[in-house]
DNA sequence: TCCTCCTATGCAACGAGTTTCATAGGCAAC
DNA sequence: GTTGCCTATGAAACTCGTTGCATAGGAGGA
């Protein structure tokens, strides 16, 4: 229900084509909202028809033409209205937690390699976040409001990864204890 | 894709009817997997047809009859196979993070009440988790493997809430700074 | 008595999201 | 020189999840 809004935010930060948006959703925006190019193209067409965004054809050489979208006045007011609505509760889908409880009815040791793999990928993500933080928000710099808000969201991602790594260590210790 | 597996785990922990499962998904299981009664009834019928679970009609007095499901042999092997498959990446949907970045193009102060509301609901959830932890896992008790795994999942929930509350305080400080 | 809530299960319609496939030119490697 | 990858957009089919509605008996309160 809010892919439209995530796209509006991304286009306000920087106008772009469907393809470019799809890549952003694979990277920075994808930290808190995922979408495939199929979804993005479909929603872009609807948003353009509704007058939330406006497209401009851009010819490129050596590459296919692209349609660059920018947020229109109606889109800004839609976003403003949405900002003032209460956030609806997120639907939780924590597959690893289900597996951990499932391990009680199977061999707990079977999960160790999978949990270790998760721990490594979260550690790698934490490293990338911290590198990005030092690059984009070095200490002692004046940040404009947009950057301050981006930074506080990134800090949330960093704290989430830290907490998750510590918890996965706890999970691993428990699995090892049960495997003896 | 894994509602089936969450149901199998819940039925292994305790057999029950569709209605009872729906209530569990509103409570404990709902911490890491949500589902409505519609989804549950539909999936239960498919799982019974596939021989993963077996139903037994139970007549009750003063209440409608119910169908109590238990995991069949095929269901156990399905769960065992699934446990050994890699966890597929979760799709992230963090609406509040989108709104925080959206606030850069609107009035940051408009978000303060909403973030405060979130902080309070996370604090209340943390309290419930900690009460449940003291009740179900008092220190100095011998826990069987199933309880140890339930406990480590609950510890994850507690740490998640703690981290989230600290981050929301950070968000609130940032929003207040920008509102001056 | 009527109203509402709880237990218990289900149908039908819709909307959101995923998967697979298609097109089409340019670039680089082998 | 063909194979594979990147940019760029899209159709079609399908699955998953949500919402609204229906049924039906019993309990409890105003």
mmCIF file with all atom_site columns, C-alpha atoms in Angstrom, chain A residues 2 5-6 9 12-13 28-35 39 76 79-108 110-111 114 117-118 144-146 148-150 152-157 159-161 163 167 170-171 174-175 177-178, chain B residues 2 5-6 9 12-13 28-35 39 76 79-108 110-111 114 117-118 144-146 148-150 152-157 159-161 163 167 170-171 174-175 177-178:
data_model
loop_
_atom_site.group_PDB
_atom_site.id
_atom_site.type_symbol
_atom_site.label_atom_id
_atom_site.label_alt_id
_atom_site.label_comp_id
_atom_site.label_asym_id
_atom_site.label_entity_id
_atom_site.label_seq_id
_atom_site.pdbx_PDB_ins_code
_atom_site.Cartn_x
_atom_site.Cartn_y
_atom_site.Cartn_z
_atom_site.occupancy
_atom_site.B_iso_or_equiv
_atom_site.pdbx_formal_charge
_atom_site.auth_seq_id
_atom_site.auth_comp_id
_atom_site.auth_asym_id
_atom_site.auth_atom_id
_atom_site.pdbx_PDB_model_num
ATOM 1   C CA . UNK A 1 2   ? 2.971  2.345   0.392  1.00 0.00 ? 2   UNK A CA 1
ATOM 2   C CA . UNK A 1 5   ? 5.059  6.707   -1.178 1.00 0.00 ? 5   UNK A CA 1
ATOM 3   C CA . UNK A 1 6   ? 8.509  5.155   -1.162 1.00 0.00 ? 6   UNK A CA 1
ATOM 4   C CA . UNK A 1 9   ? 10.341 10.007  -1.572 1.00 0.00 ? 9   UNK A CA 1
ATOM 5   C CA . UNK A 1 12  ? 11.955 13.848  -4.494 1.00 0.00 ? 12  UNK A CA 1
ATOM 6   C CA . UNK A 1 13  ? 15.490 13.024  -3.385 1.00 0.00 ? 13  UNK A CA 1
ATOM 7   C CA . UNK A 1 28  ? 19.803 2.261   -0.405 1.00 0.00 ? 28  UNK A CA 1
ATOM 8   C CA . UNK A 1 29  ? 16.001 2.416   -0.445 1.00 0.00 ? 29  UNK A CA 1
ATOM 9   C CA . UNK A 1 30  ? 15.964 -1.381  -0.374 1.00 0.00 ? 30  UNK A CA 1
ATOM 10  C CA . UNK A 1 31  ? 17.143 -1.157  3.227  1.00 0.00 ? 31  UNK A CA 1
ATOM 11  C CA . UNK A 1 32  ? 13.586 -0.329  4.247  1.00 0.00 ? 32  UNK A CA 1
ATOM 12  C CA . UNK A 1 33  ? 11.422 -1.077  1.228  1.00 0.00 ? 33  UNK A CA 1
ATOM 13  C CA . UNK A 1 34  ? 11.875 -3.738  -1.430 1.00 0.00 ? 34  UNK A CA 1
ATOM 14  C CA . UNK A 1 35  ? 10.319 -3.851  -4.901 1.00 0.00 ? 35  UNK A CA 1
ATOM 15  C CA . UNK A 1 39  ? 6.021  -3.582  -9.483 1.00 0.00 ? 39  UNK A CA 1
ATOM 16  C CA . UNK A 1 76  ? 3.654  16.225  -3.057 1.00 0.00 ? 76  UNK A CA 1
ATOM 17  C CA . UNK A 1 79  ? 2.815  12.441  0.320  1.00 0.00 ? 79  UNK A CA 1
ATOM 18  C CA . UNK A 1 80  ? 2.028  15.203  2.784  1.00 0.00 ? 80  UNK A CA 1
ATOM 19  C CA . UNK A 1 81  ? -1.383 13.687  3.565  1.00 0.00 ? 81  UNK A CA 1
ATOM 20  C CA . UNK A 1 82  ? 0.123  10.226  3.972  1.00 0.00 ? 82  UNK A CA 1
ATOM 21  C CA . UNK A 1 83  ? 2.765  11.565  6.361  1.00 0.00 ? 83  UNK A CA 1
ATOM 22  C CA . UNK A 1 84  ? -0.005 12.690  8.698  1.00 0.00 ? 84  UNK A CA 1
ATOM 23  C CA . UNK A 1 85  ? -1.794 9.338   8.736  1.00 0.00 ? 85  UNK A CA 1
ATOM 24  C CA . UNK A 1 86  ? -0.930 6.809   11.429 1.00 0.00 ? 86  UNK A CA 1
ATOM 25  C CA . UNK A 1 87  ? 1.534  4.107   10.396 1.00 0.00 ? 87  UNK A CA 1
ATOM 26  C CA . UNK A 1 88  ? -0.278 0.803   9.985  1.00 0.00 ? 88  UNK A CA 1
ATOM 27  C CA . UNK A 1 89  ? 1.235  -2.160  11.845 1.00 0.00 ? 89  UNK A CA 1
ATOM 28  C CA . UNK A 1 90  ? 3.842  -4.023  9.807  1.00 0.00 ? 90  UNK A CA 1
ATOM 29  C CA . UNK A 1 91  ? 3.256  -7.675  9.047  1.00 0.00 ? 91  UNK A CA 1
ATOM 30  C CA . UNK A 1 92  ? 6.062  -9.663  10.607 1.00 0.00 ? 92  UNK A CA 1
ATOM 31  C CA . UNK A 1 93  ? 7.756  -12.474 8.657  1.00 0.00 ? 93  UNK A CA 1
ATOM 32  C CA . UNK A 1 94  ? 10.713 -13.775 10.623 1.00 0.00 ? 94  UNK A CA 1
ATOM 33  C CA . UNK A 1 95  ? 11.557 -17.070 8.960  1.00 0.00 ? 95  UNK A CA 1
ATOM 34  C CA . UNK A 1 96  ? 14.695 -17.711 10.998 1.00 0.00 ? 96  UNK A CA 1
ATOM 35  C CA . UNK A 1 97  ? 12.751 -17.478 14.268 1.00 0.00 ? 97  UNK A CA 1
ATOM 36  C CA . UNK A 1 98  ? 10.293 -20.080 12.976 1.00 0.00 ? 98  UNK A CA 1
ATOM 37  C CA . UNK A 1 99  ? 13.207 -22.363 12.105 1.00 0.00 ? 99  UNK A CA 1
ATOM 38  C CA . UNK A 1 100 ? 14.782 -21.940 15.516 1.00 0.00 ? 100 UNK A CA 1
ATOM 39  C CA . UNK A 1 101 ? 11.587 -23.063 17.217 1.00 0.00 ? 101 UNK A CA 1
ATOM 40  C CA . UNK A 1 102 ? 11.242 -25.839 14.623 1.00 0.00 ? 102 UNK A CA 1
ATOM 41  C CA . UNK A 1 103 ? 14.708 -27.102 15.594 1.00 0.00 ? 103 UNK A CA 1
ATOM 42  C CA . UNK A 1 104 ? 13.218 -28.420 18.854 1.00 0.00 ? 104 UNK A CA 1
ATOM 43  C CA . UNK A 1 105 ? 11.536 -31.157 16.789 1.00 0.00 ? 105 UNK A CA 1
ATOM 44  C CA . UNK A 1 106 ? 14.595 -31.987 14.709 1.00 0.00 ? 106 UNK A CA 1
ATOM 45  C CA . UNK A 1 107 ? 18.369 -31.797 15.065 1.00 0.00 ? 107 UNK A CA 1
ATOM 46  C CA . UNK A 1 108 ? 19.390 -28.374 16.455 1.00 0.00 ? 108 UNK A CA 1
ATOM 47  C CA . UNK A 1 110 ? 21.334 -28.761 11.460 1.00 0.00 ? 110 UNK A CA 1
ATOM 48  C CA . UNK A 1 111 ? 20.747 -25.020 11.895 1.00 0.00 ? 111 UNK A CA 1
ATOM 49  C CA . UNK A 1 114 ? 22.671 -21.512 8.355  1.00 0.00 ? 114 UNK A CA 1
ATOM 50  C CA . UNK A 1 117 ? 25.911 -17.748 7.322  1.00 0.00 ? 117 UNK A CA 1
ATOM 51  C CA . UNK A 1 118 ? 23.350 -15.201 8.514  1.00 0.00 ? 118 UNK A CA 1
ATOM 52  C CA . UNK A 1 144 ? 21.059 19.928  6.110  1.00 0.00 ? 144 UNK A CA 1
ATOM 53  C CA . UNK A 1 145 ? 17.681 18.550  7.305  1.00 0.00 ? 145 UNK A CA 1
ATOM 54  C CA . UNK A 1 146 ? 17.495 15.962  4.528  1.00 0.00 ? 146 UNK A CA 1
ATOM 55  C CA . UNK A 1 148 ? 20.164 14.594  9.151  1.00 0.00 ? 148 UNK A CA 1
ATOM 56  C CA . UNK A 1 149 ? 17.054 12.494  8.516  1.00 0.00 ? 149 UNK A CA 1
ATOM 57  C CA . UNK A 1 150 ? 18.919 10.134  6.201  1.00 0.00 ? 150 UNK A CA 1
ATOM 58  C CA . UNK A 1 152 ? 19.141 8.928   11.653 1.00 0.00 ? 152 UNK A CA 1
ATOM 59  C CA . UNK A 1 153 ? 17.605 6.225   9.453  1.00 0.00 ? 153 UNK A CA 1
ATOM 60  C CA . UNK A 1 154 ? 21.070 4.853   8.722  1.00 0.00 ? 154 UNK A CA 1
ATOM 61  C CA . UNK A 1 155 ? 21.874 4.865   12.456 1.00 0.00 ? 155 UNK A CA 1
ATOM 62  C CA . UNK A 1 156 ? 18.763 2.726   12.896 1.00 0.00 ? 156 UNK A CA 1
ATOM 63  C CA . UNK A 1 157 ? 20.083 0.269   10.331 1.00 0.00 ? 157 UNK A CA 1
ATOM 64  C CA . UNK A 1 159 ? 21.922 -0.470  15.498 1.00 0.00 ? 159 UNK A CA 1
ATOM 65  C CA . UNK A 1 160 ? 19.638 -3.127  14.036 1.00 0.00 ? 160 UNK A CA 1
ATOM 66  C CA . UNK A 1 161 ? 22.604 -4.996  12.543 1.00 0.00 ? 161 UNK A CA 1
ATOM 67  C CA . UNK A 1 163 ? 21.697 -6.102  17.793 1.00 0.00 ? 163 UNK A CA 1
ATOM 68  C CA . UNK A 1 167 ? 21.437 -12.143 19.069 1.00 0.00 ? 167 UNK A CA 1
ATOM 69  C CA . UNK A 1 170 ? 23.290 -15.993 21.479 1.00 0.00 ? 170 UNK A CA 1
ATOM 70  C CA . UNK A 1 171 ? 21.401 -18.342 19.131 1.00 0.00 ? 171 UNK A CA 1
ATOM 71  C CA . UNK A 1 174 ? 22.259 -22.119 22.453 1.00 0.00 ? 174 UNK A CA 1
ATOM 72  C CA . UNK A 1 175 ? 22.439 -24.422 19.421 1.00 0.00 ? 175 UNK A CA 1
ATOM 73  C CA . UNK A 1 177 ? 24.871 -26.254 23.930 1.00 0.00 ? 177 UNK A CA 1
ATOM 74  C CA . UNK A 1 178 ? 21.942 -28.380 22.675 1.00 0.00 ? 178 UNK A CA 1
ATOM 75  C CA . UNK B 2 2   ? 6.296  -20.474 4.923  1.00 0.00 ? 2   UNK B CA 1
ATOM 76  C CA . UNK B 2 5   ? 5.893  -24.279 8.246  1.00 0.00 ? 5   UNK B CA 1
ATOM 77  C CA . UNK B 2 6   ? 4.870  -21.879 10.982 1.00 0.00 ? 6   UNK B CA 1
ATOM 78  C CA . UNK B 2 9   ? 5.736  -25.798 14.301 1.00 0.00 ? 9   UNK B CA 1
ATOM 79  C CA . UNK B 2 12  ? 3.978  -29.759 16.948 1.00 0.00 ? 12  UNK B CA 1
ATOM 80  C CA . UNK B 2 13  ? 4.181  -27.591 20.045 1.00 0.00 ? 13  UNK B CA 1
ATOM 81  C CA . UNK B 2 28  ? 2.930  -15.702 20.688 1.00 0.00 ? 28  UNK B CA 1
ATOM 82  C CA . UNK B 2 29  ? 3.512  -16.955 17.145 1.00 0.00 ? 29  UNK B CA 1
ATOM 83  C CA . UNK B 2 30  ? 2.407  -13.554 15.869 1.00 0.00 ? 30  UNK B CA 1
ATOM 84  C CA . UNK B 2 31  ? 5.671  -12.157 17.192 1.00 0.00 ? 31  UNK B CA 1
ATOM 85  C CA . UNK B 2 32  ? 7.440  -13.591 14.166 1.00 0.00 ? 32  UNK B CA 1
ATOM 86  C CA . UNK B 2 33  ? 4.685  -14.617 11.763 1.00 0.00 ? 33  UNK B CA 1
ATOM 87  C CA . UNK B 2 34  ? 1.289  -13.044 11.200 1.00 0.00 ? 34  UNK B CA 1
ATOM 88  C CA . UNK B 2 35  ? -1.758 -14.627 9.564  1.00 0.00 ? 35  UNK B CA 1
ATOM 89  C CA . UNK B 2 39  ? -5.318 -17.736 5.403  1.00 0.00 ? 39  UNK B CA 1
ATOM 90  C CA . UNK B 2 76  ? 7.359  -33.828 9.950  1.00 0.00 ? 76  UNK B CA 1
ATOM 91  C CA . UNK B 2 79  ? 9.460  -29.528 8.082  1.00 0.00 ? 79  UNK B CA 1
ATOM 92  C CA . UNK B 2 80  ? 12.748 -31.376 8.388  1.00 0.00 ? 80  UNK B CA 1
ATOM 93  C CA . UNK B 2 81  ? 13.558 -30.757 4.715  1.00 0.00 ? 81  UNK B CA 1
ATOM 94  C CA . UNK B 2 82  ? 12.611 -27.095 5.005  1.00 0.00 ? 82  UNK B CA 1
ATOM 95  C CA . UNK B 2 83  ? 14.852 -26.675 8.048  1.00 0.00 ? 83  UNK B CA 1
ATOM 96  C CA . UNK B 2 84  ? 17.833 -27.713 5.936  1.00 0.00 ? 84  UNK B CA 1
ATOM 97  C CA . UNK B 2 85  ? 17.089 -25.267 3.122  1.00 0.00 ? 85  UNK B CA 1
ATOM 98  C CA . UNK B 2 86  ? 18.694 -21.818 3.225  1.00 0.00 ? 86  UNK B CA 1
ATOM 99  C CA . UNK B 2 87  ? 16.474 -19.049 4.591  1.00 0.00 ? 87  UNK B CA 1
ATOM 100 C CA . UNK B 2 88  ? 15.338 -16.835 1.738  1.00 0.00 ? 88  UNK B CA 1
ATOM 101 C CA . UNK B 2 89  ? 15.891 -13.101 2.236  1.00 0.00 ? 89  UNK B CA 1
ATOM 102 C CA . UNK B 2 90  ? 12.996 -11.388 3.978  1.00 0.00 ? 90  UNK B CA 1
ATOM 103 C CA . UNK B 2 91  ? 11.181 -8.619  2.157  1.00 0.00 ? 91  UNK B CA 1
ATOM 104 C CA . UNK B 2 92  ? 11.608 -5.455  4.183  1.00 0.00 ? 92  UNK B CA 1
ATOM 105 C CA . UNK B 2 93  ? 8.703  -3.059  4.705  1.00 0.00 ? 93  UNK B CA 1
ATOM 106 C CA . UNK B 2 94  ? 9.707  -0.325  7.106  1.00 0.00 ? 94  UNK B CA 1
ATOM 107 C CA . UNK B 2 95  ? 7.026  2.308   6.667  1.00 0.00 ? 95  UNK B CA 1
ATOM 108 C CA . UNK B 2 96  ? 8.258  4.550   9.482  1.00 0.00 ? 96  UNK B CA 1
ATOM 109 C CA . UNK B 2 97  ? 11.714 4.829   7.896  1.00 0.00 ? 97  UNK B CA 1
ATOM 110 C CA . UNK B 2 98  ? 10.101 5.945   4.631  1.00 0.00 ? 98  UNK B CA 1
ATOM 111 C CA . UNK B 2 99  ? 8.130  8.586   6.520  1.00 0.00 ? 99  UNK B CA 1
ATOM 112 C CA . UNK B 2 100 ? 11.225 9.847   8.293  1.00 0.00 ? 100 UNK B CA 1
ATOM 113 C CA . UNK B 2 101 ? 12.988 10.414  4.995  1.00 0.00 ? 101 UNK B CA 1
ATOM 114 C CA . UNK B 2 102 ? 9.777  11.904  3.582  1.00 0.00 ? 102 UNK B CA 1
ATOM 115 C CA . UNK B 2 103 ? 9.740  14.426  6.435  1.00 0.00 ? 103 UNK B CA 1
ATOM 116 C CA . UNK B 2 104 ? 12.648 16.235  4.739  1.00 0.00 ? 104 UNK B CA 1
ATOM 117 C CA . UNK B 2 105 ? 10.160 17.442  2.110  1.00 0.00 ? 105 UNK B CA 1
ATOM 118 C CA . UNK B 2 106 ? 7.465  18.417  4.609  1.00 0.00 ? 106 UNK B CA 1
ATOM 119 C CA . UNK B 2 107 ? 7.254  19.549  8.220  1.00 0.00 ? 107 UNK B CA 1
ATOM 120 C CA . UNK B 2 108 ? 9.416  17.303  10.444 1.00 0.00 ? 108 UNK B CA 1
ATOM 121 C CA . UNK B 2 110 ? 4.308  16.553  11.902 1.00 0.00 ? 110 UNK B CA 1
ATOM 122 C CA . UNK B 2 111 ? 5.931  13.208  12.660 1.00 0.00 ? 111 UNK B CA 1
ATOM 123 C CA . UNK B 2 114 ? 3.364  9.472   15.514 1.00 0.00 ? 114 UNK B CA 1
ATOM 124 C CA . UNK B 2 117 ? 3.022  6.768   19.792 1.00 0.00 ? 117 UNK B CA 1
ATOM 125 C CA . UNK B 2 118 ? 5.318  4.125   18.334 1.00 0.00 ? 118 UNK B CA 1
ATOM 126 C CA . UNK B 2 144 ? 14.304 -28.640 28.081 1.00 0.00 ? 144 UNK B CA 1
ATOM 127 C CA . UNK B 2 145 ? 15.546 -28.028 24.503 1.00 0.00 ? 145 UNK B CA 1
ATOM 128 C CA . UNK B 2 146 ? 12.161 -26.760 23.319 1.00 0.00 ? 146 UNK B CA 1
ATOM 129 C CA . UNK B 2 148 ? 15.630 -23.127 25.566 1.00 0.00 ? 148 UNK B CA 1
ATOM 130 C CA . UNK B 2 149 ? 14.886 -22.428 21.892 1.00 0.00 ? 149 UNK B CA 1
ATOM 131 C CA . UNK B 2 150 ? 11.670 -20.569 22.746 1.00 0.00 ? 150 UNK B CA 1
ATOM 132 C CA . UNK B 2 152 ? 16.378 -17.544 22.795 1.00 0.00 ? 152 UNK B CA 1
ATOM 133 C CA . UNK B 2 153 ? 13.715 -16.378 20.322 1.00 0.00 ? 153 UNK B CA 1
ATOM 134 C CA . UNK B 2 154 ? 12.058 -14.347 23.095 1.00 0.00 ? 154 UNK B CA 1
ATOM 135 C CA . UNK B 2 155 ? 15.438 -12.812 24.014 1.00 0.00 ? 155 UNK B CA 1
ATOM 136 C CA . UNK B 2 156 ? 15.681 -11.733 20.383 1.00 0.00 ? 156 UNK B CA 1
ATOM 137 C CA . UNK B 2 157 ? 12.308 -10.012 20.669 1.00 0.00 ? 157 UNK B CA 1
ATOM 138 C CA . UNK B 2 159 ? 16.641 -7.020  22.369 1.00 0.00 ? 159 UNK B CA 1
ATOM 139 C CA . UNK B 2 160 ? 14.805 -5.867  19.265 1.00 0.00 ? 160 UNK B CA 1
ATOM 140 C CA . UNK B 2 161 ? 12.366 -3.804  21.318 1.00 0.00 ? 161 UNK B CA 1
ATOM 141 C CA . UNK B 2 163 ? 17.088 -1.298  20.333 1.00 0.00 ? 163 UNK B CA 1
ATOM 142 C CA . UNK B 2 167 ? 16.485 4.417   18.078 1.00 0.00 ? 167 UNK B CA 1
ATOM 143 C CA . UNK B 2 170 ? 17.273 9.235   18.605 1.00 0.00 ? 170 UNK B CA 1
ATOM 144 C CA . UNK B 2 171 ? 14.654 9.945   15.917 1.00 0.00 ? 171 UNK B CA 1
ATOM 145 C CA . UNK B 2 174 ? 16.492 14.691  15.571 1.00 0.00 ? 174 UNK B CA 1
ATOM 146 C CA . UNK B 2 175 ? 12.921 15.757  14.804 1.00 0.00 ? 175 UNK B CA 1
ATOM 147 C CA . UNK B 2 177 ? 16.211 19.666  16.652 1.00 0.00 ? 177 UNK B CA 1
ATOM 148 C CA . UNK B 2 178 ? 14.850 20.212  13.127 1.00 0.00 ? 178 UNK B CA 1
#
